Coordinates of C-alpha atoms and ligand atoms in Angstrom, one line a residue:
X1081 CA 173.0 146.3 198.2
X1082 CA 172.4 144.1 195.3
X1083 CA 170.0 145.0 192.1
X1084 CA 168.3 142.3 190.4
X1085 CA 168.2 142.7 186.7
X1086 CA 167.2 140.6 183.8
X1087 CA 169.8 138.6 181.9
X1088 CA 169.5 140.9 178.7
X1089 CA 169.6 143.9 180.8
X1090 CA 172.7 142.9 182.4
X1091 CA 174.4 142.0 179.0
X1092 CA 173.5 145.7 177.9
X1093 CA 174.9 147.2 181.1
X1094 CA 178.1 145.6 180.7
X1095 CA 178.4 146.8 177.2
X1096 CA 177.4 150.5 178.4
X1097 CA 180.1 150.3 181.2
X1098 CA 182.7 149.5 178.6
X1099 CA 182.1 153.0 176.7
X1100 CA 184.5 155.5 177.2
X1101 CA 182.2 158.5 176.2
X1102 CA 179.6 160.0 178.2
X1103 CA 176.9 158.9 176.1
X1104 CA 175.9 156.9 172.8
X1105 CA 173.4 156.9 170.1
X1106 CA 171.0 154.3 170.6
X1107 CA 170.6 153.4 166.7
X1108 CA 174.3 153.2 166.4
X1109 CA 174.7 151.2 169.7
X1110 CA 172.2 148.7 168.7
X1111 CA 173.8 148.2 165.2
X1112 CA 177.2 147.9 167.0
X1113 CA 176.0 145.4 169.3
X1114 CA 173.9 143.7 166.8
X1115 CA 170.7 143.5 168.8
X1116 CA 167.3 144.8 168.1
X1117 CA 166.7 148.4 168.8
X1118 CA 163.5 147.5 170.5
X1119 CA 165.4 145.3 173.0
X1120 CA 168.1 147.8 173.7
X1121 CA 165.5 150.3 174.5
X1122 CA 163.6 148.0 176.6
X1123 CA 166.8 147.1 178.7
X1124 CA 167.5 151.2 178.9
X1125 CA 163.9 151.5 180.5
X1126 CA 164.7 148.6 182.9
X1127 CA 167.9 150.5 184.0
X1128 CA 166.1 153.8 184.3
X1129 CA 163.7 152.2 186.5
X1130 CA 166.8 151.3 188.8
X1131 CA 168.2 154.6 188.3
X1132 CA 171.3 153.1 186.6
X1133 CA 170.7 154.4 183.4
X1134 CA 168.8 157.1 181.3
X1135 CA 168.1 158.4 177.9
X1136 CA 167.3 161.7 176.3
X1137 CA 165.7 162.3 172.9
X1138 CA 167.2 164.9 170.5
X1139 CA 166.0 166.2 167.2
X1140 CA 168.5 165.9 164.3
X1141 CA 168.5 166.7 160.7
X1142 CA 169.7 163.7 158.9
X1143 CA 171.0 164.3 155.3
X1144 CA 171.1 161.6 152.8
X1145 CA 171.4 161.4 148.9
X1146 CA 168.5 161.3 146.7
X1147 CA 168.4 158.9 143.6
X1148 CA 170.2 161.3 141.3
X1149 CA 172.8 162.1 144.1
X1150 CA 173.5 158.3 144.5
X1151 CA 174.1 158.1 140.9
X1152 CA 176.9 160.8 140.9
X1153 CA 178.3 159.1 143.8
X1154 CA 179.2 156.2 141.5
X1155 CA 179.7 158.1 138.3
X1156 CA 180.7 161.5 139.1
X1157 CA 179.0 165.0 139.2
X1158 CA 178.1 165.8 135.7
X1159 CA 180.7 168.4 135.4
X1160 CA 183.4 165.8 136.2
X1161 CA 181.9 163.4 133.8
X1162 CA 182.1 166.1 131.0
X1163 CA 185.6 166.9 131.9
X1164 CA 186.5 163.5 131.5
X1165 CA 184.9 163.2 128.2
X1166 CA 187.0 166.2 127.0
X1167 CA 190.1 164.9 128.8
X1168 CA 189.9 161.4 127.2
X1169 CA 189.2 162.8 123.7
X1170 CA 192.2 165.4 124.0
X1171 CA 189.8 168.1 123.2
X1172 CA 191.1 171.6 124.1
X1173 CA 188.2 173.3 122.4
X1174 CA 185.0 171.9 121.2
X1175 CA 181.8 173.6 120.1
X1176 CA 179.0 173.4 122.4
X1177 CA 176.9 171.7 119.9
X1178 CA 179.3 168.7 119.3
X1179 CA 180.1 168.6 123.0
X1180 CA 176.5 167.9 123.7
X1181 CA 176.1 165.2 120.9
X1182 CA 179.3 163.2 122.2
X1183 CA 178.5 163.5 125.9
X1184 CA 175.1 161.9 124.9
X1185 CA 173.9 163.6 127.9
X1186 CA 170.4 164.8 128.7
X1187 CA 170.0 168.6 127.6
X1188 CA 169.0 169.9 131.1
X1189 CA 171.9 167.9 132.8
X1190 CA 174.3 168.9 130.1
X1191 CA 173.9 172.6 130.7
X1192 CA 174.2 172.1 134.5
X1193 CA 177.5 170.3 134.2
X1194 CA 178.8 173.1 131.6
X1195 CA 177.9 175.7 134.2
X1196 CA 179.6 174.1 136.9
X1197 CA 182.7 173.7 134.9
X1198 CA 182.6 177.2 134.3
X1199 CA 182.1 178.1 137.9
X1200 CA 185.1 175.9 138.9
X1201 CA 187.0 177.7 136.2
X1202 CA 187.9 174.6 134.5
X1203 CA 186.8 175.9 131.1
X1204 CA 185.8 179.1 129.6
X1205 CA 183.2 180.0 126.9
X1206 CA 183.6 182.1 123.9
X1207 CA 181.2 183.0 121.1
X1208 CA 182.8 183.5 117.6
X1209 CA 179.8 184.7 115.4
X1210 CA 176.9 182.1 115.8
X1211 CA 179.5 179.4 117.3
X1212 CA 179.8 178.8 121.0
X1213 CA 183.0 177.0 122.0
X1214 CA 184.2 175.4 125.2
X1215 CA 187.9 176.0 125.8
X1216 CA 189.7 174.2 128.7
X1217 CA 191.8 176.6 130.5
X1218 CA 193.3 174.7 133.4
X1219 CA 196.0 171.9 133.3
X1220 CA 195.1 170.1 136.3
X1221 CA 191.7 169.4 138.0
X1222 CA 191.8 168.6 141.6
X1223 CA 188.7 167.3 143.5
X1224 CA 186.6 170.1 144.5
X1225 CA 185.2 170.5 147.8
X1226 CA 181.6 169.1 146.6
X1227 CA 183.3 166.0 145.5
X1228 CA 184.9 165.6 148.8
X1229 CA 181.9 166.0 150.6
X1230 CA 180.1 163.5 148.6
X1231 CA 182.6 161.1 149.2
X1232 CA 181.7 161.0 152.8
X1233 CA 178.2 159.4 151.7
X1234 CA 180.2 156.3 150.7
X1235 CA 180.7 155.1 154.1
X1236 CA 177.7 156.9 155.8
X1237 CA 174.4 156.8 154.0
X1238 CA 173.0 159.4 156.5
X1239 CA 174.9 162.3 157.9
X1240 CA 173.7 164.5 161.0
X1241 CA 173.7 168.1 159.7
X1242 CA 174.6 169.5 163.1
X1243 CA 177.8 167.3 163.3
X1244 CA 179.2 168.7 160.3
X1245 CA 181.8 171.5 160.2
X1246 CA 180.2 175.0 159.1
X1247 CA 181.8 174.9 155.6
X1248 CA 180.5 171.6 155.2
X1249 CA 177.1 172.9 155.9
X1250 CA 177.3 175.3 153.3
X1251 CA 178.2 172.7 150.9
X1252 CA 175.2 170.7 151.9
X1253 CA 173.2 173.6 151.3
X1254 CA 174.6 173.9 147.7
X1255 CA 173.8 170.1 147.4
X1256 CA 170.3 170.8 148.4
X1257 CA 170.0 173.7 145.9
X1258 CA 171.3 171.1 143.1
X1259 CA 168.2 168.8 144.5
X1260 CA 170.7 166.0 145.0
X1261 CA 169.8 165.4 148.6
X1262 CA 167.2 164.4 151.0
X1263 CA 166.9 166.0 154.6
X1264 CA 164.8 164.5 157.1
X1265 CA 164.1 165.5 160.9
X1266 CA 164.5 162.5 163.2
X1267 CA 164.2 161.9 166.9
X1268 CA 167.6 160.2 168.1
X1269 CA 168.0 158.7 171.6
X1270 CA 171.1 159.3 173.2
X1271 CA 171.5 156.7 176.1
X1272 CA 173.8 157.1 179.2
X1273 CA 174.5 155.6 182.5
X1274 CA 173.8 157.6 185.5
X1275 CA 176.4 158.4 188.1
X1276 CA 175.0 155.5 190.2
X1277 CA 175.3 153.2 187.1
X1278 CA 178.9 154.2 186.8
X1279 CA 179.7 153.6 190.4
X1280 CA 178.2 150.2 190.8
X1281 CA 179.9 147.3 190.3
X1282 CA 178.9 144.2 188.6
X1283 CA 179.2 142.1 191.7
X1284 CA 176.3 144.0 193.0
X1285 CA 174.1 142.9 190.4
X1286 CA 172.1 139.7 190.3
X1287 CA 170.4 138.0 187.5
X1288 CA 166.4 138.1 188.1
X1289 CA 164.7 134.9 187.2
X1290 CA 161.8 135.6 184.9
X1291 CA 158.8 133.1 185.0
X1292 CA 155.6 132.9 183.3
X1293 CA 154.0 130.5 185.4
X1294 CA 154.0 129.8 189.2
X1295 CA 154.4 126.2 190.2
X1296 CA 153.4 124.7 193.6
X1297 CA 157.1 124.3 194.6
X1298 CA 157.9 127.6 194.1
X1299 CA 154.9 128.8 196.4
X1300 CA 155.7 126.3 199.0
X1301 CA 159.5 127.0 199.0
X1302 CA 159.0 130.8 198.7
X1303 CA 161.2 130.9 195.9
X1304 CA 158.7 133.0 194.1
X1305 CA 159.8 136.0 195.8
X1306 CA 163.0 136.0 193.9
X1307 CA 161.2 135.7 190.5
X1308 CA 159.9 138.4 188.2
X1309 CA 156.7 137.4 187.0
X1310 CA 156.4 137.9 183.4
X1311 CA 153.5 140.2 182.4
X1312 CA 150.9 139.0 180.0
X1313 CA 150.5 141.3 177.2
X1314 CA 146.9 141.2 176.9
X1315 CA 146.7 143.5 173.9
X1316 CA 148.5 140.7 171.7
X1317 CA 146.5 138.6 169.4
X1318 CA 146.5 135.0 170.4
X1319 CA 148.3 132.4 168.0
X1320 CA 147.1 132.3 164.6
X1321 CA 144.6 129.2 164.3
X1322 CA 143.8 127.6 161.2
X1323 CA 140.2 126.6 161.3
X1324 CA 138.9 123.6 159.7
X1325 CA 137.0 123.9 156.6
X1326 CA 135.3 121.8 154.2
X1327 CA 137.5 119.9 151.5
X1328 CA 137.5 121.7 148.2
X1329 CA 136.4 118.4 146.3
X1330 CA 133.3 118.0 148.7
X1331 CA 132.5 121.8 147.9
X1332 CA 132.8 120.9 144.3
X1333 CA 130.7 118.0 144.6
X1334 CA 127.9 119.8 146.4
X1335 CA 128.1 122.7 143.6
X1336 CA 127.4 119.9 141.2
X1337 CA 124.7 118.3 143.1
X1338 CA 122.8 121.7 143.5
X1339 CA 123.1 122.3 139.6
X1340 CA 121.4 119.0 138.9
X1341 CA 118.9 119.3 141.7
X1342 CA 118.0 122.8 140.3
X1343 CA 117.6 121.1 136.8
X1344 CA 115.0 118.8 138.3
X1345 CA 117.2 115.7 138.8
X1346 CA 117.2 113.2 141.9
X1347 CA 120.3 112.0 143.4
X1348 CA 120.8 108.1 143.5
X1349 CA 123.7 106.2 144.9
X1350 CA 124.6 102.5 144.4
X1351 CA 127.0 99.7 145.7
X1352 CA 130.7 100.2 145.2
X1353 CA 131.1 96.3 145.4
X1354 CA 129.3 95.3 142.2
X1355 CA 128.5 92.3 140.2
X1356 CA 129.8 91.9 136.8
X1357 CA 126.1 91.7 135.8
X1358 CA 125.1 95.1 136.5
X1359 CA 128.7 96.5 135.7
X1360 CA 129.2 94.8 132.3
X1361 CA 126.5 92.1 131.2
X1362 CA 123.3 94.5 131.6
X1363 CA 125.2 96.9 129.6
X1364 CA 125.5 94.6 126.6
X1365 CA 129.1 94.3 127.2
X1366 CA 130.3 90.8 125.8
X1367 CA 131.7 88.5 128.3
X1368 CA 135.1 88.6 126.4
X1369 CA 135.3 92.4 126.3
X1370 CA 138.7 93.5 127.0
X1371 CA 137.7 96.0 129.6
X1372 CA 136.5 93.2 131.9
X1373 CA 140.1 91.9 131.9
X1374 CA 142.1 92.0 135.0
X1375 CA 144.2 95.0 134.0
X1376 CA 141.4 97.1 134.2
X1377 CA 138.9 95.9 136.7
X1378 CA 139.6 94.8 140.4
X1379 CA 137.7 91.5 141.0
X1380 CA 136.9 90.6 144.5
X1381 CA 138.0 87.3 146.3
X1382 CA 135.5 87.7 148.8
X1383 CA 132.7 87.8 148.5
X1384 CA 133.3 85.9 145.2
X1385 CA 130.1 85.9 143.9
X1386 CA 126.9 88.0 143.8
X1387 CA 123.4 87.6 143.9
X1388 CA 121.5 88.1 140.5
X1389 CA 118.1 89.8 139.9
X1390 CA 115.2 87.7 139.0
X1391 CA 115.4 84.9 136.7
X1392 CA 113.2 86.7 134.0
X1393 CA 115.7 89.4 133.7
X1394 CA 118.8 87.0 133.6
X1395 CA 117.2 85.1 130.7
X1396 CA 116.5 88.1 128.8
X1397 CA 120.1 89.5 129.1
X1398 CA 121.3 86.1 128.2
X1399 CA 119.1 86.0 125.1
X1400 CA 120.2 89.6 124.2
X1401 CA 123.8 88.6 124.4
X1402 CA 123.4 85.4 122.5
X1403 CA 121.0 86.4 119.8
X1404 CA 119.6 89.7 120.5
X1405 CA 116.5 88.7 122.2
X1406 CA 113.5 90.8 121.4
X1407 CA 115.7 94.0 120.9
X1408 CA 115.9 93.5 117.2
X1409 CA 119.6 92.8 117.3
X1410 CA 121.5 89.9 116.3
X1411 CA 123.2 89.8 119.6
X1412 CA 127.0 89.0 120.2
X1413 CA 126.5 85.2 119.2
X1414 CA 128.2 83.6 121.8
X1415 CA 127.4 81.3 124.7
X1416 CA 126.5 83.6 127.6
X1417 CA 127.8 82.1 131.1
X1418 CA 125.8 83.0 134.2
X1419 CA 128.9 82.6 136.3
X1420 CA 130.7 85.2 134.7
X1421 CA 128.1 87.6 135.5
X1422 CA 128.0 86.5 139.3
X1423 CA 131.5 87.7 139.7
X1424 CA 132.1 90.4 142.1
X1425 CA 134.3 93.7 141.5
X1426 CA 134.5 97.2 142.6
X1427 CA 132.4 99.2 140.1
X1428 CA 134.4 100.5 137.0
X1429 CA 131.9 103.2 136.3
X1430 CA 128.6 104.4 138.0
X1431 CA 126.7 103.2 134.9
X1432 CA 126.4 100.1 136.9
X1433 CA 124.2 102.1 139.3
X1434 CA 122.4 103.6 136.5
X1435 CA 121.3 100.0 135.6
X1436 CA 120.2 99.2 139.1
X1437 CA 117.9 102.3 138.8
X1438 CA 116.5 100.7 135.5
X1439 CA 115.8 97.5 137.4
X1440 CA 114.0 99.4 140.1
X1441 CA 112.0 101.0 137.3
X1442 CA 111.3 97.6 136.0
X1443 CA 110.3 96.2 139.3
X1444 CA 107.9 99.2 140.0
X1445 CA 106.7 98.8 136.8
X1446 CA 107.1 102.8 136.3
X1447 CA 105.9 104.5 133.5
X1448 CA 106.9 108.1 134.6
X1449 CA 109.6 110.0 133.1
X1450 CA 112.9 110.1 135.2
X1451 CA 115.7 112.3 135.7
X1452 CA 118.6 111.2 138.1
X1453 CA 122.1 111.8 138.8
X1454 CA 124.7 110.3 140.8
X1455 CA 128.3 111.6 141.9
X1456 CA 130.1 108.6 143.1
X1457 CA 133.5 106.8 143.3
X1458 CA 134.8 104.2 140.8
X1459 CA 137.8 102.0 140.5
X1460 CA 140.2 101.0 137.8
X1461 CA 143.5 99.2 137.8
X1462 CA 145.5 102.1 136.4
X1463 CA 149.1 103.1 137.1
X1464 CA 149.0 106.2 139.0
X1465 CA 150.5 109.5 137.5
X1466 CA 150.0 113.0 137.1
X1467 CA 146.6 112.5 135.2
X1468 CA 145.3 109.1 136.4
X1469 CA 144.0 107.8 139.4
X1470 CA 143.0 104.1 140.1
X1471 CA 139.9 105.5 142.2
X1472 CA 138.0 108.5 140.8
X1473 CA 134.6 110.0 140.6
X1474 CA 132.1 110.1 137.8
X1475 CA 129.2 112.3 137.4
X1476 CA 126.5 110.2 136.1
X1477 CA 123.2 110.8 134.8
X1478 CA 120.3 109.4 132.9
X1479 CA 116.8 110.9 131.6
X1480 CA 114.1 108.5 130.9
X1481 CA 111.3 109.7 128.9
X1482 CA 109.3 109.5 125.5
X1483 CA 110.9 110.4 122.2
X1484 CA 114.0 112.2 124.1
X1485 CA 116.8 112.6 121.6
X1486 CA 120.6 113.4 121.0
X1487 CA 119.7 117.2 121.1
X1488 CA 118.0 117.0 124.5
X1489 CA 121.1 115.1 125.5
X1490 CA 123.4 117.8 124.2
X1491 CA 121.2 120.4 125.9
X1492 CA 121.2 119.1 129.4
X1493 CA 125.1 118.7 129.1
X1494 CA 125.7 122.1 127.9
X1495 CA 123.7 123.4 130.7
X1496 CA 125.3 121.8 133.3
X1497 CA 128.9 122.9 132.0
X1498 CA 127.7 126.4 131.5
X1499 CA 126.4 126.3 135.1
X1500 CA 129.9 125.2 136.0
X1501 CA 131.4 128.2 134.3
X1502 CA 132.3 126.5 130.9
X1503 CA 130.7 128.2 128.1
X1504 CA 131.9 126.2 125.0
X1505 CA 131.4 122.4 124.8
X1506 CA 131.8 120.2 121.8
X1507 CA 130.6 116.8 121.3
X1508 CA 132.1 114.2 118.9
X1509 CA 131.0 110.7 117.8
X1510 CA 132.1 108.1 120.4
X1511 CA 131.9 104.4 121.0
X1512 CA 130.5 102.6 124.0
X1513 CA 129.0 99.0 123.7
X1514 CA 125.8 100.3 125.3
X1515 CA 125.0 103.6 123.6
X1516 CA 123.8 104.2 120.1
X1517 CA 124.7 106.9 119.2
X1518 CA 127.5 107.6 121.3
X1519 CA 129.2 111.0 121.9
X1520 CA 132.3 112.1 123.6
X1521 CA 132.2 115.3 125.2
X1522 CA 135.1 118.0 125.6
X1523 CA 134.9 121.5 127.2
X1524 CA 137.0 124.8 125.9
X1525 CA 139.2 126.0 128.8
X1526 CA 140.3 129.6 128.0
X1527 CA 143.1 129.8 130.5
X1528 CA 145.0 126.9 128.4
X1529 CA 143.2 128.0 125.1
X1530 CA 142.5 124.2 124.7
X1531 CA 139.6 121.5 124.4
X1532 CA 139.7 119.0 127.1
X1533 CA 137.9 115.7 127.1
X1534 CA 135.5 115.3 129.9
X1535 CA 133.6 112.1 129.3
X1536 CA 131.0 109.9 127.5
X1537 CA 127.4 110.0 126.8
X1538 CA 124.7 108.7 124.4
X1539 CA 121.2 107.0 124.1
X1540 CA 121.0 103.5 125.5
X1541 CA 120.7 100.7 122.8
X1542 CA 117.6 98.6 122.7
X1543 CA 119.8 95.7 123.9
X1544 CA 120.1 97.6 127.2
X1545 CA 116.8 99.0 127.6
X1546 CA 114.6 96.2 126.5
X1547 CA 115.2 93.6 129.1
X1548 CA 113.8 96.2 131.6
X1549 CA 110.8 96.8 129.6
X1550 CA 111.8 100.1 128.3
X1551 CA 110.8 100.3 124.7
X1552 CA 110.0 102.8 122.0
X1553 CA 108.8 105.5 122.1
X1554 CA 110.7 105.6 125.5
X1555 CA 114.4 106.1 125.5
X1556 CA 117.2 106.7 127.9
X1557 CA 119.8 109.5 127.6
X1558 CA 123.0 108.8 129.7
X1559 CA 126.1 110.4 130.5
X1560 CA 129.2 109.7 132.7
X1561 CA 131.7 112.5 133.2
X1562 CA 134.9 112.9 135.1
X1563 CA 134.8 114.9 138.2
X1564 CA 138.6 115.1 138.8
X1565 CA 139.2 116.4 135.5
X1566 CA 136.8 119.5 136.2
X1567 CA 138.2 119.7 139.7
X1568 CA 141.7 120.2 138.2
X1569 CA 140.6 123.0 136.0
X1570 CA 138.5 124.6 138.7
X1571 CA 141.4 124.3 141.3
X1572 CA 144.4 125.0 138.8
X1573 CA 146.1 121.6 139.9
X1574 CA 148.2 120.1 137.2
X1575 CA 148.6 116.8 139.3
X1576 CA 145.6 114.9 139.8
X1577 CA 147.1 113.2 142.8
X1578 CA 147.1 116.6 144.7
X1579 CA 143.4 116.4 145.0
X1580 CA 143.5 113.6 147.3
X1581 CA 147.1 114.0 148.7
X1582 CA 146.0 117.3 150.1
X1583 CA 148.9 119.7 149.8
X1584 CA 148.4 121.6 153.0
X1585 CA 149.6 124.9 151.1
X1586 CA 146.8 124.3 148.5
X1587 CA 144.0 123.5 151.0
X1588 CA 145.0 126.7 153.0
X1589 CA 144.6 128.9 149.8
X1590 CA 141.2 127.8 149.1
X1591 CA 138.5 130.0 150.3
X1592 CA 136.1 129.0 153.0
X1593 CA 132.6 128.4 151.7
Ligands
LIG1254 N1 130.4 104.7 131.5 C1 131.2 105.5 130.5 C2 132.6 105.6 131.3 O1 132.9 105.1 132.2 C3 130.6 106.7 130.4 C4 129.5 106.7 129.8 C5 128.1 106.7 130.8 C6 129.2 106.6 128.4 C7 126.8 106.7 130.0 C8 127.8 106.7 127.8 C9 126.8 106.6 128.6 O2 133.5 106.3 130.6

């Protein structure tokens, strides 16, 4: 007769055979073998099915030290500690009050200690008038039985009450009265081999193949008969799947979009590949302006030149740069070069897109007020670090209306940041070649207790608006704010690169929206 058992069960069966005793306690055995308790018990069940092994449950009362008890295990019981104080000070006699003082004991524990010292007949107490004295009345102080028992807990955190000798049980009862121990009832399993299990030899046992899938070969050859099909546990949850979700940056952009839409703005977008004309010239930036230089702007080789708008506008921009045109300005006073304006580049700000909107306004001969925004990507040749990217996003907007002014501009921007959750904003004078007055905008971030710069804004100068026919009393409010700055605060990222490198841990932490 051969019996088929799983590999793990065979291993445990072998270990059980080595045991001299009739039975062992499962939890001890699993510790000795260094295998999981559940694994052990499932093997025992396996043996039980084959009538090779069995287990029975017994209720045991386990005793362990509580916190106070454990502290005495290290330091000694209060009576022993007090005794040691007397001995180390060579005190044969001491007043109770002095003793309390030098012992630095809690009063309650002190009296407990004194009581047990008396009980042990280590000391006697005498009263002379008002004065109570403690007098040592022994020469030697061997370990008392309670201390000897306490020591047993050094090797065994838990003792079985039933396994203790009657006199030990008595001491446990004393410890219990002194509130130094915990008692718990536990079910313990005793495992053993059956007579059949004891008799059978290892050669009569074969390993059972566990498979979770049947293959066509197994069916054809019939080898499936020797296999044990691993049952599926249909109550188990499937593997945890991380579902896809919208990137936090997209969520943030949508949130901003909602805010501007709710404030009556419409969204526009413009080309990433721009002409220097829209990116710089139309913004009254002189052609030798340092920002145009290669270290800031990515110029393109292909296509090398861009088409410019109608001649009339070109002429008027040229005039504005050279002598102010009809804007009332004296201009930059240099010779404006159309070829420089034709150069292609990756837009360095979305203000280029704003100007395209002005061009459309001009073409349609619009007279109506306009409120528009754009959240879009811009490029600058910056060295990448914790707070700089070469490719980032601006939150741009303009309002075209009669007699709009700086306080309208502050109002709109304040309202936007308030809706984003920033209560305090501050504006300071700034400079841009295309706005007058110009303002820098900072928000207050309470978590850091700091003001953080967010972007620029202002009223477009006549040099910018006149070529598009936008004249007094119509004015253009404009702003360009950083998206990534805001994102870093919102998502608590200290490295701007995280926003696009996508640390998976962060993305998982961000909530689904
Ligand atoms: N274009 C500016 C920038 O890139 C921001 C700005 C936009 C300033 C509109 C004033 C008006 O920083």
